[in-house]
Amino acid sequence: MTRDLSKLDRQLINRLQDDLPLVSNPFATIGDDLGLSEQDIVDKVRQLRDDGFLTRFGPFFDAEALGGAFCLCAMSVPEDRFEDVLTKVNAHAEVAHNYERDHRLNMWFVLATESRSDIMRTAKEIEHDTGLEVLLFPKKREFFVGFRVNA
């Protein structure tokens, strides 16, 4: 379905960018804030995801703060192999998310692992599985960027 975001959709997306209330029913609290029921919020989040406006809804864990590691990675994938390589890369549980880009390095993904050595091991496994080089771009500095849609 192709549709535009409503004002309420935009308000909800912006609200979801904030911390969820640490209560038993966070969607009820958000619903109260927006004049909707808890079920309305759950249904709207599901619809936004199903319509492709949200690609993922869930917690974001800082792997390093939890004692693990993460790394941005990129690959140059021949166009005719992209879907096959995508499937092989995404088969690894350590792949947090994966994006196609219009660039020589056309596949970008994040590895999130329990240790720095697991980053290297997983990258090597992906190289073995695909026959393609995985370039690693470890974080040098942390930036926090907020996302908002005009309401």
PDB file of C-alpha atoms in Angstrom, residues 17 143-147:
ATOM      1  CA  GLN A  17      12.319   7.825  19.129  1.00  0.00           C
ATOM      2  CA  PHE A 143      27.851  10.270  17.723  1.00  0.00           C
ATOM      3  CA  PHE A 144      24.212  10.339  18.764  1.00  0.00           C
ATOM      4  CA  VAL A 145      21.910  11.520  16.016  1.00  0.00           C
ATOM      5  CA  GLY A 146      18.218  11.991  16.698  1.00  0.00           C
ATOM      6  CA  PHE A 147      15.655  11.348  13.992  1.00  0.00           C
TER       7      PHE A 147
END
